[in-house]
């Protein structure tokens, strides 16, 4: 028995892997293993011999089994250590360029717009995409019967019967953020608010979800001239050209008086959209001097303060700058399109470095 013990414990100690251990287990304590064969010999022994040999053989079997289990655990630990050493990964290494995703043109343009207005002293404000009809309409001087409500093709949130909360809508423009930011900071103020907006509309230049950037500047002596200058500066920086033709058209919005819409000269020839040339005009924004009732709704005294506001289509100016002919493709999630029009995440827009690729 001592020979058996020495033999198998020695083999177990030297086993290189789990399959070697299994072979040893079968040879030693398997059904036809050496220990089992020895147990069969118990029958031929005298009762006295058996009383000594029986428990001793069982003890040997247990000893071999525990040695096997211990060695198995040790082998597993070694294997894990080897893997940990082998598969070590430096998570601080830079990403591989070919695996980088790209920034969606909307994100890129939002960054560009924010950088340009930041330079002019505008900070970024945000508001909810689901808002009450008071913020979206009433506070902006669009009362219940006003045709603008119908014109905007508003998505209304479902209301259960007996629900007394104010009606909620998917905001149809970023203008409600004007009211929220007036409430939050009072006057003077200078903010932009980029974000998603919603209308039930769908064609080459309209999608049910799109993006606007709202602008609001309130101070003691702000005029339409300031508005015009800010917009012209913006357009020059954004399109990186001095010769962009802008057209200010007298217009009407309930929340501004006077109001103007701004179009930009472009051409659609050969299926591509080019800015600064051609005989077409694409409307990019609405603007005007904030209506006294709107200032009042935001808690600001119109006798003391005045301001200008504008609302610009981010998707529209993205199409113009990067020559993207169909707005609907922005939201198709077509990988080929995203690879073509997407931007490297490392290609951060700066004013000094030029904004385009
Ligand atoms: N909210 C308007 C729209 O979505 C755009 C707009 C027009 C915003 C004039 C303004 C503004 O701030 O002054 O069509």
PDB file of N, CA, C and O in Angstrom, residues 86-122:
ATOM      1  N   UNK A  86      -1.216  36.290 -20.069  1.00  0.00           N
ATOM      2  CA  UNK A  86      -1.156  36.251 -21.519  1.00  0.00           C
ATOM      3  C   UNK A  86      -2.108  37.250 -22.177  1.00  0.00           C
ATOM      4  O   UNK A  86      -1.781  37.921 -23.149  1.00  0.00           O
ATOM      5  N   UNK A  87      -3.330  37.352 -21.617  1.00  0.00           N
ATOM      6  CA  UNK A  87      -4.359  38.171 -22.255  1.00  0.00           C
ATOM      7  C   UNK A  87      -4.402  39.574 -21.676  1.00  0.00           C
ATOM      8  O   UNK A  87      -5.371  40.292 -21.804  1.00  0.00           O
ATOM      9  N   UNK A  88      -3.380  40.004 -21.079  1.00  0.00           N
ATOM     10  CA  UNK A  88      -3.293  41.324 -20.466  1.00  0.00           C
ATOM     11  C   UNK A  88      -3.536  42.401 -21.521  1.00  0.00           C
ATOM     12  O   UNK A  88      -3.079  42.288 -22.664  1.00  0.00           O
ATOM     13  N   UNK A  89      -4.299  43.396 -21.132  1.00  0.00           N
ATOM     14  CA  UNK A  89      -4.741  44.383 -22.114  1.00  0.00           C
ATOM     15  C   UNK A  89      -4.471  45.778 -21.568  1.00  0.00           C
ATOM     16  O   UNK A  89      -4.809  46.068 -20.423  1.00  0.00           O
ATOM     17  N   UNK A  90      -3.870  46.631 -22.360  1.00  0.00           N
ATOM     18  CA  UNK A  90      -3.632  48.007 -21.923  1.00  0.00           C
ATOM     19  C   UNK A  90      -4.809  48.873 -22.362  1.00  0.00           C
ATOM     20  O   UNK A  90      -4.896  49.307 -23.512  1.00  0.00           O
ATOM     21  N   UNK A  91      -5.728  49.106 -21.425  1.00  0.00           N
ATOM     22  CA  UNK A  91      -6.951  49.833 -21.804  1.00  0.00           C
ATOM     23  C   UNK A  91      -6.683  51.303 -22.077  1.00  0.00           C
ATOM     24  O   UNK A  91      -7.557  52.022 -22.534  1.00  0.00           O
ATOM     25  N   UNK A  92      -5.459  51.751 -21.792  1.00  0.00           N
ATOM     26  CA  UNK A  92      -5.171  53.162 -22.049  1.00  0.00           C
ATOM     27  C   UNK A  92      -4.620  53.396 -23.453  1.00  0.00           C
ATOM     28  O   UNK A  92      -4.382  54.529 -23.858  1.00  0.00           O
ATOM     29  N   UNK A  93      -4.449  52.289 -24.207  1.00  0.00           N
ATOM     30  CA  UNK A  93      -3.975  52.458 -25.587  1.00  0.00           C
ATOM     31  C   UNK A  93      -5.022  53.192 -26.424  1.00  0.00           C
ATOM     32  O   UNK A  93      -6.212  53.065 -26.159  1.00  0.00           O
ATOM     33  N   UNK A  94      -4.598  53.962 -27.426  1.00  0.00           N
ATOM     34  CA  UNK A  94      -5.588  54.639 -28.280  1.00  0.00           C
ATOM     35  C   UNK A  94      -6.407  53.631 -29.096  1.00  0.00           C
ATOM     36  O   UNK A  94      -5.942  52.528 -29.360  1.00  0.00           O
ATOM     37  N   UNK A  95      -7.627  54.013 -29.447  1.00  0.00           N
ATOM     38  CA  UNK A  95      -8.485  53.135 -30.233  1.00  0.00           C
ATOM     39  C   UNK A  95      -7.884  52.918 -31.613  1.00  0.00           C
ATOM     40  O   UNK A  95      -7.136  53.755 -32.104  1.00  0.00           O
ATOM     41  N   UNK A  96      -8.214  51.772 -32.220  1.00  0.00           N
ATOM     42  CA  UNK A  96      -7.722  51.532 -33.580  1.00  0.00           C
ATOM     43  C   UNK A  96      -8.571  52.340 -34.554  1.00  0.00           C
ATOM     44  O   UNK A  96      -9.787  52.252 -34.509  1.00  0.00           O
ATOM     45  N   UNK A  97      -7.927  53.089 -35.429  1.00  0.00           N
ATOM     46  CA  UNK A  97      -8.685  53.988 -36.307  1.00  0.00           C
ATOM     47  C   UNK A  97      -9.774  53.271 -37.113  1.00  0.00           C
ATOM     48  O   UNK A  97     -10.854  53.779 -37.263  1.00  0.00           O
ATOM     49  N   UNK A  98      -9.484  52.057 -37.576  1.00  0.00           N
ATOM     50  CA  UNK A  98     -10.461  51.401 -38.440  1.00  0.00           C
ATOM     51  C   UNK A  98     -11.699  50.970 -37.664  1.00  0.00           C
ATOM     52  O   UNK A  98     -12.696  50.601 -38.245  1.00  0.00           O
ATOM     53  N   UNK A  99     -11.615  50.998 -36.326  1.00  0.00           N
ATOM     54  CA  UNK A  99     -12.785  50.597 -35.551  1.00  0.00           C
ATOM     55  C   UNK A  99     -13.598  51.801 -35.083  1.00  0.00           C
ATOM     56  O   UNK A  99     -14.555  51.667 -34.362  1.00  0.00           O
ATOM     57  N   UNK A 100     -13.156  53.013 -35.412  1.00  0.00           N
ATOM     58  CA  UNK A 100     -13.864  54.179 -34.910  1.00  0.00           C
ATOM     59  C   UNK A 100     -15.215  54.345 -35.582  1.00  0.00           C
ATOM     60  O   UNK A 100     -15.335  54.187 -36.791  1.00  0.00           O
ATOM     61  N   UNK A 101     -16.210  54.712 -34.795  1.00  0.00           N
ATOM     62  CA  UNK A 101     -17.482  55.109 -35.373  1.00  0.00           C
ATOM     63  C   UNK A 101     -17.345  56.529 -35.880  1.00  0.00           C
ATOM     64  O   UNK A 101     -16.273  57.130 -35.824  1.00  0.00           O
ATOM     65  N   UNK A 102     -18.422  57.062 -36.409  1.00  0.00           N
ATOM     66  CA  UNK A 102     -18.358  58.428 -36.898  1.00  0.00           C
ATOM     67  C   UNK A 102     -19.468  59.245 -36.251  1.00  0.00           C
ATOM     68  O   UNK A 102     -20.464  58.698 -35.792  1.00  0.00           O
ATOM     69  N   UNK A 103     -19.235  60.537 -36.205  1.00  0.00           N
ATOM     70  CA  UNK A 103     -20.266  61.437 -35.690  1.00  0.00           C
ATOM     71  C   UNK A 103     -21.282  61.694 -36.796  1.00  0.00           C
ATOM     72  O   UNK A 103     -20.914  61.975 -37.935  1.00  0.00           O
ATOM     73  N   UNK A 104     -22.545  61.612 -36.445  1.00  0.00           N
ATOM     74  CA  UNK A 104     -23.612  61.937 -37.377  1.00  0.00           C
ATOM     75  C   UNK A 104     -23.503  63.427 -37.747  1.00  0.00           C
ATOM     76  O   UNK A 104     -23.158  64.248 -36.888  1.00  0.00           O
ATOM     77  N   UNK A 105     -23.755  63.758 -39.021  1.00  0.00           N
ATOM     78  CA  UNK A 105     -23.643  65.170 -39.428  1.00  0.00           C
ATOM     79  C   UNK A 105     -24.439  66.133 -38.528  1.00  0.00           C
ATOM     80  O   UNK A 105     -23.999  67.253 -38.294  1.00  0.00           O
ATOM     81  N   UNK A 106     -25.579  65.678 -38.012  1.00  0.00           N
ATOM     82  CA  UNK A 106     -26.367  66.554 -37.121  1.00  0.00           C
ATOM     83  C   UNK A 106     -25.577  66.888 -35.857  1.00  0.00           C
ATOM     84  O   UNK A 106     -25.570  68.029 -35.389  1.00  0.00           O
ATOM     85  N   UNK A 107     -24.899  65.863 -35.307  1.00  0.00           N
ATOM     86  CA  UNK A 107     -24.100  66.106 -34.098  1.00  0.00           C
ATOM     87  C   UNK A 107     -22.963  67.057 -34.419  1.00  0.00           C
ATOM     88  O   UNK A 107     -22.666  67.985 -33.661  1.00  0.00           O
ATOM     89  N   UNK A 108     -22.302  66.794 -35.542  1.00  0.00           N
ATOM     90  CA  UNK A 108     -21.175  67.627 -35.942  1.00  0.00           C
ATOM     91  C   UNK A 108     -21.615  69.079 -36.125  1.00  0.00           C
ATOM     92  O   UNK A 108     -20.989  70.001 -35.610  1.00  0.00           O
ATOM     93  N   UNK A 109     -22.728  69.267 -36.846  1.00  0.00           N
ATOM     94  CA  UNK A 109     -23.193  70.629 -37.119  1.00  0.00           C
ATOM     95  C   UNK A 109     -23.636  71.315 -35.823  1.00  0.00           C
ATOM     96  O   UNK A 109     -23.383  72.505 -35.619  1.00  0.00           O
ATOM     97  N   UNK A 110     -24.266  70.555 -34.925  1.00  0.00           N
ATOM     98  CA  UNK A 110     -24.664  71.137 -33.643  1.00  0.00           C
ATOM     99  C   UNK A 110     -23.430  71.656 -32.892  1.00  0.00           C
ATOM    100  O   UNK A 110     -23.452  72.749 -32.317  1.00  0.00           O
ATOM    101  N   UNK A 111     -22.335  70.867 -32.931  1.00  0.00           N
ATOM    102  CA  UNK A 111     -21.090  71.312 -32.294  1.00  0.00           C
ATOM    103  C   UNK A 111     -20.563  72.584 -32.958  1.00  0.00           C
ATOM    104  O   UNK A 111     -20.105  73.510 -32.291  1.00  0.00           O
ATOM    105  N   UNK A 112     -20.598  72.595 -34.278  1.00  0.00           N
ATOM    106  CA  UNK A 112     -20.081  73.754 -35.007  1.00  0.00           C
ATOM    107  C   UNK A 112     -20.872  75.012 -34.663  1.00  0.00           C
ATOM    108  O   UNK A 112     -20.298  76.068 -34.371  1.00  0.00           O
ATOM    109  N   UNK A 113     -22.208  74.866 -34.687  1.00  0.00           N
ATOM    110  CA  UNK A 113     -23.083  76.009 -34.391  1.00  0.00           C
ATOM    111  C   UNK A 113     -22.828  76.514 -32.973  1.00  0.00           C
ATOM    112  O   UNK A 113     -22.706  77.718 -32.728  1.00  0.00           O
ATOM    113  N   UNK A 114     -22.713  75.566 -32.039  1.00  0.00           N
ATOM    114  CA  UNK A 114     -22.487  75.933 -30.645  1.00  0.00           C
ATOM    115  C   UNK A 114     -21.167  76.678 -30.492  1.00  0.00           C
ATOM    116  O   UNK A 114     -21.085  77.682 -29.770  1.00  0.00           O
ATOM    117  N   UNK A 115     -20.125  76.197 -31.202  1.00  0.00           N
ATOM    118  CA  UNK A 115     -18.805  76.848 -31.099  1.00  0.00           C
ATOM    119  C   UNK A 115     -18.873  78.284 -31.617  1.00  0.00           C
ATOM    120  O   UNK A 115     -18.324  79.207 -30.999  1.00  0.00           O
ATOM    121  N   UNK A 116     -19.580  78.484 -32.713  1.00  0.00           N
ATOM    122  CA  UNK A 116     -19.638  79.835 -33.298  1.00  0.00           C
ATOM    123  C   UNK A 116     -20.420  80.792 -32.395  1.00  0.00           C
ATOM    124  O   UNK A 116     -19.966  81.908 -32.120  1.00  0.00           O
ATOM    125  N   UNK A 117     -21.571  80.334 -31.901  1.00  0.00           N
ATOM    126  CA  UNK A 117     -22.349  81.232 -31.029  1.00  0.00           C
ATOM    127  C   UNK A 117     -21.676  81.438 -29.677  1.00  0.00           C
ATOM    128  O   UNK A 117     -21.806  82.491 -29.062  1.00  0.00           O
ATOM    129  N   UNK A 118     -20.940  80.416 -29.208  1.00  0.00           N
ATOM    130  CA  UNK A 118     -20.207  80.580 -27.942  1.00  0.00           C
ATOM    131  C   UNK A 118     -19.220  81.738 -28.072  1.00  0.00           C
ATOM    132  O   UNK A 118     -19.065  82.551 -27.155  1.00  0.00           O
ATOM    133  N   UNK A 119     -18.580  81.807 -29.229  1.00  0.00           N
ATOM    134  CA  UNK A 119     -17.615  82.882 -29.481  1.00  0.00           C
ATOM    135  C   UNK A 119     -18.298  84.251 -29.411  1.00  0.00           C
ATOM    136  O   UNK A 119     -17.669  85.249 -29.090  1.00  0.00           O
ATOM    137  N   UNK A 120     -19.586  84.294 -29.727  1.00  0.00           N
ATOM    138  CA  UNK A 120     -20.327  85.558 -29.677  1.00  0.00           C
ATOM    139  C   UNK A 120     -21.030  85.748 -28.326  1.00  0.00           C
ATOM    140  O   UNK A 120     -21.881  86.623 -28.177  1.00  0.00           O
ATOM    141  N   UNK A 121     -20.698  84.919 -27.356  1.00  0.00           N
ATOM    142  CA  UNK A 121     -21.209  85.129 -25.998  1.00  0.00           C
ATOM    143  C   UNK A 121     -22.534  84.449 -25.688  1.00  0.00           C
ATOM    144  O   UNK A 121     -23.177  84.780 -24.690  1.00  0.00           O
ATOM    145  N   UNK A 122     -22.948  83.507 -26.539  1.00  0.00           N
ATOM    146  CA  UNK A 122     -24.203  82.779 -26.265  1.00  0.00           C
ATOM    147  C   UNK A 122     -23.887  81.495 -25.504  1.00  0.00           C
ATOM    148  O   UNK A 122     -22.973  80.768 -25.879  1.00  0.00           O
TER     149      UNK A 122
END
